[in-house]
């Protein structure tokens, strides 16, 4: 028997409505026991977690792992190590690879690659993501796809989107929509507003996203399908989803840390790491995203992890590809930007990064109930530190957050009972907040 005891931590598990100091015993990859004081026997590995938070492993439902096609930027294996480093034990990988994940054999390819954590394939809605012919959705579902998306591109033709939604209900999987009205976004590269005028960059209005969100909500109502809206970034989109939920339409949505951390004003630096699609929005959009996260309109925080090589990013803003790496900064940015200022509670943060995305995708994650698969994230909520380029494990370092000071850091990641990441750099030289933490917080016993 393989036994692991996580001892002395504050266990936060929204699925079982738990927030208390409990030891967590894992036996053979499954949560075996939870109690205030458990005593290890000789062959039990112990993780001392006093002062730390213990939660179900994070679930990132929107990542780009670049394999097949751009293995120089990321592979499923390197992306899974970045995930483990970020406390993420399950990811859903978007199908905009080269070639696209649009056949059962490509779905199986993604599932069978070597990986430190659980990687779930999202299959394309249309063949080659070209927006013209639906994929064989039943076959893709049978092969193990957990959702369908043409992410990176919208499904332009509403008739094709309608049929995709109808078929998706038959196979019981959600459609994840990249909402963008191309006729409005055109060749734009940043949010339309005062900042785009000052920067002299081609603008993308908020309406380019909102028109597409409205269309897909109407189609979801018409078909009764489960629609999930990817990377919501504007106030108007939040309001459309809020009203749709009030009307009983089966819609869920996600946002990403950059949309509650950065604004279009930051883009005036012309840093190509700030180029994302949808673009960074205005301060009022950012405020609305925060309200949506707190009131339950937004269901999940995903990273939209989009690794790009430095050569690709070291060009003019207009020419750079959109996207930033994100798996490793998901948790510290959420803690720093949302939990510490009191916008959301720690429990709500765990719902947004674990429990709720797991339930949207219907995957066996997001719970520390006895008998659940033992995917666990342990983090020190008070650890103040600065993100540095060499700290990233991902093959690509295209993060605008390098140099940023954050608070909260993953110390251990457990996937199916195995420790897949542990922080070895516990040196006191890091600027830890001694004033606000108990002494002797993190020592690791192996
Ligand atoms: Zn994406």
Short mmCIF file of C-alpha atoms and ligand atoms in Angstrom, two decimals:
data_model
loop_
_atom_site.label_atom_id
_atom_site.label_comp_id
_atom_site.label_asym_id
_atom_site.label_seq_id
_atom_site.Cartn_x
_atom_site.Cartn_y
_atom_site.Cartn_z
CA UNK A 1 0.00 0.00 0.00
CA UNK A 2 1.19 3.51 -0.82
CA UNK A 3 0.35 5.87 2.01
CA UNK A 4 0.64 9.63 2.14
CA UNK A 5 -0.43 11.79 5.08
CA UNK A 6 -0.91 15.54 4.67
CA UNK A 7 -0.75 16.81 8.21
CA UNK A 8 -1.82 19.94 10.03
CA UNK A 9 -3.22 21.94 7.11
CA UNK A 10 -6.45 23.89 6.77
CA UNK A 11 -8.54 21.72 4.49
CA UNK A 12 -10.88 23.66 2.20
CA UNK A 13 -13.15 21.43 0.14
CA UNK A 14 -16.31 23.12 -1.19
CA UNK A 15 -17.63 19.77 -2.44
CA UNK A 16 -18.02 18.48 1.14
CA UNK A 17 -18.50 21.98 2.59
CA UNK A 18 -15.36 21.61 4.64
CA UNK A 19 -13.17 24.38 6.00
CA UNK A 20 -11.30 23.15 9.06
CA UNK A 21 -7.96 21.85 10.22
CA UNK A 22 -7.92 18.20 9.20
CA UNK A 23 -5.23 15.67 8.43
CA UNK A 24 -5.72 13.92 5.10
CA UNK A 25 -4.68 10.30 4.61
CA UNK A 26 -4.28 9.00 1.07
CA UNK A 27 -3.98 5.28 0.43
CA UNK A 28 -3.27 3.90 -3.03
CA UNK A 29 -4.26 7.09 -4.77
CA UNK A 30 -7.59 7.56 -3.02
CA UNK A 31 -8.67 9.78 -0.12
CA UNK A 32 -8.93 7.25 2.72
CA UNK A 33 -9.52 9.27 5.88
CA UNK A 34 -9.91 12.83 7.16
CA UNK A 35 -9.60 13.61 10.86
CA UNK A 36 -8.21 16.31 13.18
CA UNK A 37 -5.25 14.15 14.24
CA UNK A 38 -4.03 11.12 12.34
CA UNK A 39 -0.88 9.25 13.34
CA UNK A 40 1.32 7.95 10.53
CA UNK A 41 2.80 4.46 10.66
CA UNK A 42 6.36 3.72 9.57
CA UNK A 43 5.70 3.34 5.87
CA UNK A 44 3.61 6.50 5.53
CA UNK A 45 5.12 9.49 3.81
CA UNK A 46 4.23 12.69 5.66
CA UNK A 47 3.81 16.20 4.29
CA UNK A 48 3.80 18.75 7.10
CA UNK A 49 1.22 21.34 6.09
CA UNK A 50 0.82 23.44 9.24
CA UNK A 51 0.02 27.00 8.16
CA UNK A 52 -0.78 25.85 4.64
CA UNK A 53 -4.07 25.42 2.77
CA UNK A 54 -5.00 21.95 1.48
CA UNK A 55 -7.50 21.85 -1.38
CA UNK A 56 -8.68 19.57 -4.16
CA UNK A 57 -6.20 19.74 -7.05
CA UNK A 58 -6.82 22.69 -9.34
CA UNK A 59 -8.63 22.06 -12.63
CA UNK A 60 -7.65 24.32 -15.55
CA UNK A 61 -10.29 23.84 -18.21
CA UNK A 62 -8.62 25.92 -20.92
CA UNK A 63 -4.99 25.32 -21.89
CA UNK A 64 -3.00 25.08 -25.11
CA UNK A 65 -0.30 22.40 -24.93
CA UNK A 66 0.87 22.82 -28.55
CA UNK A 67 1.31 19.09 -29.23
CA UNK A 68 1.05 17.94 -31.96
CA UNK A 69 2.73 20.59 -34.11
CA UNK A 70 4.63 23.09 -31.99
CA UNK A 71 6.62 20.90 -29.62
CA UNK A 72 9.29 23.63 -29.54
CA UNK A 73 6.84 25.79 -27.55
CA UNK A 74 5.26 23.14 -25.29
CA UNK A 75 4.54 19.43 -25.21
CA UNK A 76 1.88 17.59 -23.30
CA UNK A 77 4.62 16.38 -20.96
CA UNK A 78 6.24 19.79 -20.42
CA UNK A 79 2.82 21.41 -20.05
CA UNK A 80 1.88 18.80 -17.47
CA UNK A 81 5.02 19.62 -15.47
CA UNK A 82 4.12 23.32 -15.63
CA UNK A 83 0.64 22.37 -14.42
CA UNK A 84 2.01 20.40 -11.48
CA UNK A 85 4.27 23.34 -10.65
CA UNK A 86 1.18 25.56 -10.60
CA UNK A 87 -0.84 23.21 -8.38
CA UNK A 88 -2.99 22.05 -11.31
CA UNK A 89 -3.85 18.34 -11.40
CA UNK A 90 -6.22 18.31 -14.38
CA UNK A 91 -6.24 20.27 -17.60
CA UNK A 92 -8.51 20.32 -20.61
CA UNK A 93 -6.37 20.78 -23.71
CA UNK A 94 -7.72 22.86 -26.58
CA UNK A 95 -7.70 21.25 -30.04
CA UNK A 96 -6.10 24.09 -32.03
CA UNK A 97 -2.95 22.10 -32.61
CA UNK A 98 -1.33 21.26 -35.96
CA UNK A 99 -3.17 19.21 -37.03
CA UNK A 100 -6.33 19.98 -35.07
CA UNK A 101 -7.73 17.36 -32.68
CA UNK A 102 -10.66 16.44 -34.92
CA UNK A 103 -10.49 12.63 -35.12
CA UNK A 104 -10.82 9.85 -32.55
CA UNK A 105 -7.20 8.82 -33.08
CA UNK A 106 -5.96 12.33 -32.25
CA UNK A 107 -8.14 12.36 -29.12
CA UNK A 108 -6.51 9.07 -28.11
CA UNK A 109 -3.08 10.48 -28.92
CA UNK A 110 -3.59 13.34 -26.43
CA UNK A 111 -4.93 10.99 -23.77
CA UNK A 112 -2.07 8.56 -24.09
CA UNK A 113 0.90 10.94 -23.97
CA UNK A 114 3.13 10.78 -20.95
CA UNK A 115 1.98 13.27 -18.34
CA UNK A 116 2.43 14.17 -14.68
CA UNK A 117 -1.22 15.04 -14.21
CA UNK A 118 -4.54 14.23 -15.90
CA UNK A 119 -4.87 15.69 -19.41
CA UNK A 120 -8.35 15.69 -20.93
CA UNK A 121 -8.72 16.37 -24.66
CA UNK A 122 -11.21 18.88 -26.01
CA UNK A 123 -12.11 17.97 -29.60
CA UNK A 124 -12.80 20.36 -32.44
CA UNK A 125 -16.37 21.30 -33.32
CA UNK A 126 -15.60 21.46 -37.04
CA UNK A 127 -13.09 19.58 -39.18
CA UNK A 128 -9.74 21.32 -39.17
CA UNK A 129 -11.48 24.05 -37.12
CA UNK A 130 -12.43 25.52 -40.49
CA UNK A 131 -16.03 26.22 -39.45
CA UNK A 132 -17.56 24.26 -42.33
CA UNK A 133 -18.15 20.59 -41.53
CA UNK A 134 -19.01 19.16 -38.14
CA UNK A 135 -16.65 16.56 -36.71
CA UNK A 136 -17.86 13.06 -35.82
CA UNK A 137 -18.88 14.17 -32.36
CA UNK A 138 -20.16 10.81 -31.11
CA UNK A 139 -16.90 9.09 -32.07
CA UNK A 140 -14.83 11.83 -30.48
CA UNK A 141 -16.86 11.58 -27.28
CA UNK A 142 -16.46 7.80 -27.25
CA UNK A 143 -12.69 8.25 -27.65
CA UNK A 144 -12.56 10.40 -24.52
CA UNK A 145 -13.12 14.02 -25.50
CA UNK A 146 -14.65 16.00 -22.61
CA UNK A 147 -15.99 18.96 -24.63
CA UNK A 148 -15.97 20.47 -28.11
CA UNK A 149 -14.45 23.78 -29.14
CA UNK A 150 -12.94 25.54 -32.13
CA UNK A 151 -11.17 27.85 -29.65
CA UNK A 152 -8.86 30.34 -31.24
CA UNK A 153 -11.57 30.87 -33.84
CA UNK A 154 -15.32 31.38 -33.56
CA UNK A 155 -17.81 29.14 -35.34
CA UNK A 156 -18.86 31.85 -37.76
CA UNK A 157 -21.93 30.21 -39.28
CA UNK A 158 -24.82 30.20 -36.77
CA UNK A 159 -26.46 27.27 -38.52
CA UNK A 160 -23.36 25.14 -37.93
CA UNK A 161 -23.21 26.27 -34.31
CA UNK A 162 -26.87 25.37 -33.91
CA UNK A 163 -26.26 21.84 -35.20
CA UNK A 164 -23.15 21.47 -33.04
CA UNK A 165 -25.20 22.39 -29.98
CA UNK A 166 -27.91 19.91 -30.96
CA UNK A 167 -25.43 17.06 -31.43
CA UNK A 168 -23.58 17.95 -28.24
CA UNK A 169 -26.74 17.32 -26.22
CA UNK A 170 -27.01 13.87 -27.78
CA UNK A 171 -23.48 12.97 -26.70
CA UNK A 172 -23.83 14.73 -23.36
CA UNK A 173 -20.84 17.07 -23.60
CA UNK A 174 -20.62 20.87 -23.47
CA UNK A 175 -19.72 23.17 -26.35
CA UNK A 176 -17.06 25.71 -25.40
CA UNK A 177 -17.46 28.82 -27.49
CA UNK A 178 -14.76 31.27 -28.48
CA UNK A 179 -17.01 34.31 -28.85
CA UNK A 180 -15.75 36.75 -31.44
CA UNK A 181 -17.59 38.53 -34.25
CA UNK A 182 -14.80 38.67 -36.81
CA UNK A 183 -16.56 41.36 -38.80
CA UNK A 184 -16.03 43.68 -35.84
CA UNK A 185 -12.70 42.52 -34.44
CA UNK A 186 -11.18 42.58 -37.91
CA UNK A 187 -7.44 43.11 -37.76
CA UNK A 188 -7.61 44.75 -34.34
CA UNK A 189 -4.93 44.03 -31.76
CA UNK A 190 -6.13 45.73 -28.57
CA UNK A 191 -9.31 46.85 -26.81
CA UNK A 192 -11.07 49.84 -28.36
CA UNK A 193 -10.94 52.85 -26.08
CA UNK A 194 -8.87 55.83 -25.09
CA UNK A 195 -5.79 53.63 -24.62
CA UNK A 196 -5.95 52.27 -28.18
CA UNK A 197 -6.21 55.82 -29.51
CA UNK A 198 -3.22 56.92 -27.43
CA UNK A 199 -1.22 53.83 -28.43
CA UNK A 200 -2.15 54.14 -32.09
CA UNK A 201 -3.01 50.45 -32.31
CA UNK A 202 -5.93 48.96 -34.26
CA UNK A 203 -8.91 48.49 -31.90
CA UNK A 204 -11.28 45.62 -31.09
CA UNK A 205 -14.57 46.84 -29.60
CA UNK A 206 -16.17 45.06 -26.63
CA UNK A 207 -19.16 44.48 -28.92
CA UNK A 208 -17.11 42.01 -31.00
CA UNK A 209 -17.25 39.65 -28.02
CA UNK A 210 -20.71 40.57 -26.75
CA UNK A 211 -22.57 40.07 -30.06
CA UNK A 212 -21.12 36.55 -30.26
CA UNK A 213 -22.00 35.82 -26.61
CA UNK A 214 -25.56 36.98 -27.23
CA UNK A 215 -25.87 34.84 -30.38
CA UNK A 216 -24.66 31.70 -28.67
CA UNK A 217 -26.88 32.24 -25.63
CA UNK A 218 -29.88 32.53 -27.98
CA UNK A 219 -28.81 29.30 -29.72
CA UNK A 220 -28.31 27.56 -26.36
CA UNK A 221 -31.84 28.55 -25.37
CA UNK A 222 -33.20 27.30 -28.68
CA UNK A 223 -31.41 23.93 -28.50
CA UNK A 224 -31.35 23.33 -24.74
CA UNK A 225 -27.65 22.50 -25.03
CA UNK A 226 -24.91 23.08 -22.46
CA UNK A 227 -22.96 26.12 -23.61
CA UNK A 228 -19.74 27.22 -21.94
CA UNK A 229 -18.32 30.59 -22.90
CA UNK A 230 -14.53 30.78 -22.92
CA UNK A 231 -12.46 33.70 -21.63
CA UNK A 232 -15.18 36.24 -20.81
CA UNK A 233 -13.55 39.67 -20.72
CA UNK A 234 -16.20 42.41 -20.86
CA UNK A 235 -18.83 43.91 -18.61
CA UNK A 236 -21.47 43.35 -21.28
CA UNK A 237 -20.63 39.63 -21.58
CA UNK A 238 -20.91 39.21 -17.81
CA UNK A 239 -24.31 40.89 -17.88
CA UNK A 240 -25.53 38.71 -20.79
CA UNK A 241 -24.52 35.53 -18.94
CA UNK A 242 -26.10 36.79 -15.73
CA UNK A 243 -29.43 37.37 -17.49
CA UNK A 244 -29.23 34.03 -19.31
CA UNK A 245 -28.73 32.21 -16.02
CA UNK A 246 -31.66 34.11 -14.52
CA UNK A 247 -33.72 32.89 -17.47
CA UNK A 248 -32.74 29.28 -16.77
CA UNK A 249 -30.55 28.83 -19.87
CA UNK A 250 -27.82 26.18 -19.46
CA UNK A 251 -24.86 28.51 -19.86
CA UNK A 252 -21.61 28.60 -17.89
CA UNK A 253 -18.53 30.73 -18.40
CA UNK A 254 -14.95 31.31 -17.39
CA UNK A 255 -12.54 34.19 -17.18
CA UNK A 256 -8.74 34.26 -16.88
CA UNK A 257 -6.38 35.92 -14.37
CA UNK A 258 -5.19 38.54 -16.87
CA UNK A 259 -8.73 39.92 -17.19
CA UNK A 260 -8.91 40.71 -13.46
CA UNK A 261 -5.28 41.80 -13.16
CA UNK A 262 -4.41 43.96 -16.20
CA UNK A 263 -6.17 46.56 -18.34
CA UNK A 264 -5.84 48.10 -21.79
CA UNK A 265 -3.90 50.92 -20.20
CA UNK A 266 -1.03 48.48 -19.55
CA UNK A 267 -0.87 47.77 -23.29
CA UNK A 268 0.45 51.29 -23.88
CA UNK A 269 3.84 49.80 -22.97
CA UNK A 270 3.64 47.83 -26.27
CA UNK A 271 4.83 44.72 -24.39
CA UNK A 272 3.82 41.88 -26.73
CA UNK A 273 3.31 39.59 -23.72
CA UNK A 274 0.19 41.71 -23.09
CA UNK A 275 -1.33 40.80 -26.44
CA UNK A 276 -4.16 38.32 -25.87
CA UNK A 277 -7.42 37.42 -27.57
CA UNK A 278 -9.86 38.67 -26.36
CA UNK A 279 -7.75 41.73 -25.53
CA UNK A 280 -7.14 43.23 -22.09
CA UNK A 281 -10.13 45.45 -21.41
CA UNK A 282 -10.94 48.67 -19.56
CA UNK A 283 -10.91 49.25 -15.80
CA UNK A 284 -14.72 49.09 -15.69
CA UNK A 285 -14.70 45.72 -17.48
CA UNK A 286 -12.15 44.46 -14.95
CA UNK A 287 -14.40 45.60 -12.10
CA UNK A 288 -17.41 43.83 -13.67
CA UNK A 289 -15.39 40.60 -14.02
CA UNK A 290 -14.66 40.74 -10.29
CA UNK A 291 -18.35 41.21 -9.48
CA UNK A 292 -19.21 38.27 -11.73
CA UNK A 293 -16.66 36.05 -9.99
CA UNK A 294 -18.01 36.97 -6.58
CA UNK A 295 -21.73 36.64 -7.36
CA UNK A 296 -21.53 33.31 -9.21
CA UNK A 297 -22.15 34.59 -12.74
CA UNK A 298 -18.66 33.42 -13.71
CA UNK A 299 -18.16 29.72 -12.95
CA UNK A 300 -14.47 29.12 -13.47
CA UNK A 301 -11.05 30.72 -13.65
CA UNK A 302 -8.92 29.16 -16.37
CA UNK A 303 -5.45 30.20 -17.48
CA UNK A 304 -5.83 30.10 -21.29
CA UNK A 305 -2.20 28.94 -21.06
CA UNK A 306 -0.81 29.87 -24.48
CA UNK A 307 2.92 29.24 -24.76
CA UNK A 308 4.77 31.09 -27.51
CA UNK A 309 8.46 31.17 -28.30
CA UNK A 310 10.32 34.39 -27.53
CA UNK A 311 11.25 34.76 -31.20
CA UNK A 312 7.57 34.88 -32.09
CA UNK A 313 6.91 37.52 -29.43
CA UNK A 314 9.97 39.66 -30.14
CA UNK A 315 8.29 41.49 -32.99
CA UNK A 316 6.09 44.54 -33.34
CA UNK A 317 2.86 44.48 -31.34
CA UNK A 318 0.79 44.21 -34.53
CA UNK A 319 2.66 41.11 -35.68
CA UNK A 320 2.93 39.18 -32.40
CA UNK A 321 0.71 36.11 -31.87
CA UNK A 322 -1.85 36.53 -29.05
CA UNK A 323 -1.57 34.58 -25.80
CA UNK A 324 0.44 34.26 -22.61
CA UNK A 325 1.66 31.34 -20.56
CA UNK A 326 -0.55 30.92 -17.50
CA UNK A 327 -0.67 27.52 -15.82
CA UNK A 328 1.92 28.47 -13.23
CA UNK A 329 0.53 31.89 -12.32
CA UNK A 330 -3.16 30.90 -12.05
CA UNK A 331 -3.15 30.39 -8.28
CA UNK A 332 -0.83 33.20 -7.10
CA UNK A 333 -2.67 35.79 -9.23
CA UNK A 334 -6.08 34.62 -8.01
CA UNK A 335 -4.93 34.77 -4.40
CA UNK A 336 -3.21 38.14 -4.81
CA UNK A 337 -5.84 39.89 -6.93
CA UNK A 338 -9.07 38.42 -5.57
CA UNK A 339 -8.68 36.70 -2.20
CA UNK A 340 -6.31 39.01 -0.39
CA UNK A 341 -8.30 42.19 -1.18
CA UNK A 342 -11.44 40.37 0.00
CA UNK A 343 -13.25 40.25 -3.36
CA UNK A 344 -13.85 36.51 -2.94
CA UNK A 345 -13.24 34.02 -0.14
CA UNK A 346 -10.68 31.25 -0.28
CA UNK A 347 -13.51 28.75 -0.52
CA UNK A 348 -14.95 30.57 -3.54
CA UNK A 349 -11.49 30.60 -5.14
CA UNK A 350 -11.32 26.81 -4.77
CA UNK A 351 -14.76 26.48 -6.35
CA UNK A 352 -13.67 28.62 -9.29
CA UNK A 353 -10.37 26.82 -9.85
CA UNK A 354 -11.38 23.25 -9.02
CA UNK A 355 -14.88 22.19 -7.99
CA UNK A 356 -16.87 24.05 -10.63
CA UNK A 357 -14.71 23.46 -13.73
CA UNK A 358 -14.63 19.75 -12.76
CA UNK A 359 -18.41 19.68 -12.68
CA UNK A 360 -18.76 21.59 -15.97
CA UNK A 361 -16.55 18.98 -17.65
CA UNK A 362 -18.00 16.12 -15.57
CA UNK A 363 -14.54 14.81 -14.74
CA UNK A 364 -13.65 13.06 -11.45
CA UNK A 365 -11.81 15.97 -9.84
CA UNK A 366 -12.56 18.83 -7.50
CA UNK A 367 -13.38 16.88 -4.34
CA UNK A 368 -11.57 15.65 -1.26
CA UNK A 369 -14.44 13.43 -0.11
CA UNK A 370 -13.42 10.06 1.30
CA UNK A 371 -13.18 7.71 -1.67
CA UNK A 372 -12.36 10.46 -4.19
CA UNK A 373 -9.24 10.24 -6.38
CA UNK A 374 -6.43 11.87 -4.39
CA UNK A 375 -5.63 15.02 -6.34
CA UNK A 376 -4.48 17.63 -3.85
CA UNK A 377 -2.92 21.08 -3.94
CA UNK A 378 -1.08 22.42 -0.90
CA UNK A 379 -0.15 26.09 -0.83
CA UNK A 380 1.21 28.67 1.54
CA UNK A 381 -1.21 31.61 1.32
CA UNK A 382 1.13 34.08 3.00
CA UNK A 383 4.33 33.46 1.08
CA UNK A 384 5.25 36.79 -0.54
CA UNK A 385 7.58 36.42 -3.51
CA UNK A 386 8.46 37.77 -6.92
CA UNK A 387 7.81 35.89 -10.16
CA UNK A 388 11.04 35.44 -12.08
CA UNK A 389 11.64 34.09 -15.55
CA UNK A 390 13.75 31.16 -14.40
CA UNK A 391 11.02 30.10 -11.97
CA UNK A 392 8.80 28.94 -14.88
CA UNK A 393 8.87 25.26 -15.77
CA UNK A 394 6.92 25.63 -19.03
CA UNK A 395 8.98 25.49 -22.21
CA UNK A 396 7.80 29.02 -22.99
CA UNK A 397 8.34 32.05 -20.77
CA UNK A 398 5.94 34.49 -22.42
CA UNK A 399 4.45 35.92 -19.24
CA UNK A 400 3.78 39.60 -18.60
CA UNK A 401 3.89 38.77 -14.89
CA UNK A 402 7.64 38.25 -14.69
CA UNK A 403 8.92 40.71 -12.09
CA UNK A 404 5.54 40.95 -10.37
CA UNK A 405 5.26 40.57 -6.60
CA UNK A 406 2.58 38.12 -5.50
CA UNK A 407 1.49 36.40 -2.34
CA UNK A 408 0.68 32.69 -2.13
CA UNK A 409 2.71 29.83 -3.52
CA UNK A 410 2.16 26.15 -4.22
CA UNK A 411 4.31 23.88 -2.04
CA UNK A 412 2.99 20.43 -3.02
CA UNK A 413 0.93 18.95 -5.83
CA UNK A 414 -0.45 15.43 -5.55
CA UNK A 415 -1.93 13.68 -8.58
CA UNK A 416 -3.69 10.34 -8.05
CA UNK A 417 -1.82 9.94 -4.76
CA UNK A 418 1.64 10.69 -6.21
CA UNK A 419 3.59 13.80 -5.25
CA UNK A 420 4.22 15.33 -8.70
CA UNK A 421 5.62 18.62 -7.45
CA UNK A 422 7.14 19.74 -4.18
CA UNK A 423 8.75 23.06 -3.44
CA UNK A 424 12.35 22.49 -2.50
CA UNK A 425 13.29 26.15 -2.48
CA UNK A 426 12.01 26.97 0.98
CA UNK A 427 14.89 29.27 1.76
CA UNK A 428 14.31 32.11 4.16
CA UNK A 429 15.84 34.55 1.69
CA UNK A 430 12.46 34.84 0.01
CA UNK A 431 10.59 37.82 1.28
CA UNK A 432 8.17 35.99 3.50
CA UNK A 433 5.68 37.90 5.52
CA UNK A 434 6.99 37.01 8.94
CA UNK A 435 4.71 39.45 10.69
CA UNK A 436 1.51 37.75 9.59
CA UNK A 437 2.39 34.11 9.72
CA UNK A 438 3.00 31.57 12.37
CA UNK A 439 6.64 30.60 12.76
CA UNK A 440 7.84 27.20 11.63
CA UNK A 441 5.24 26.91 8.93
CA UNK A 442 6.67 24.68 6.30
CA UNK A 443 9.02 21.86 6.83
CA UNK A 444 8.93 18.87 4.60
CA UNK A 445 9.35 15.37 5.96
CA UNK A 446 9.90 12.66 3.43
ZN1 LIG B 1 -7.61 29.59 -25.78
#
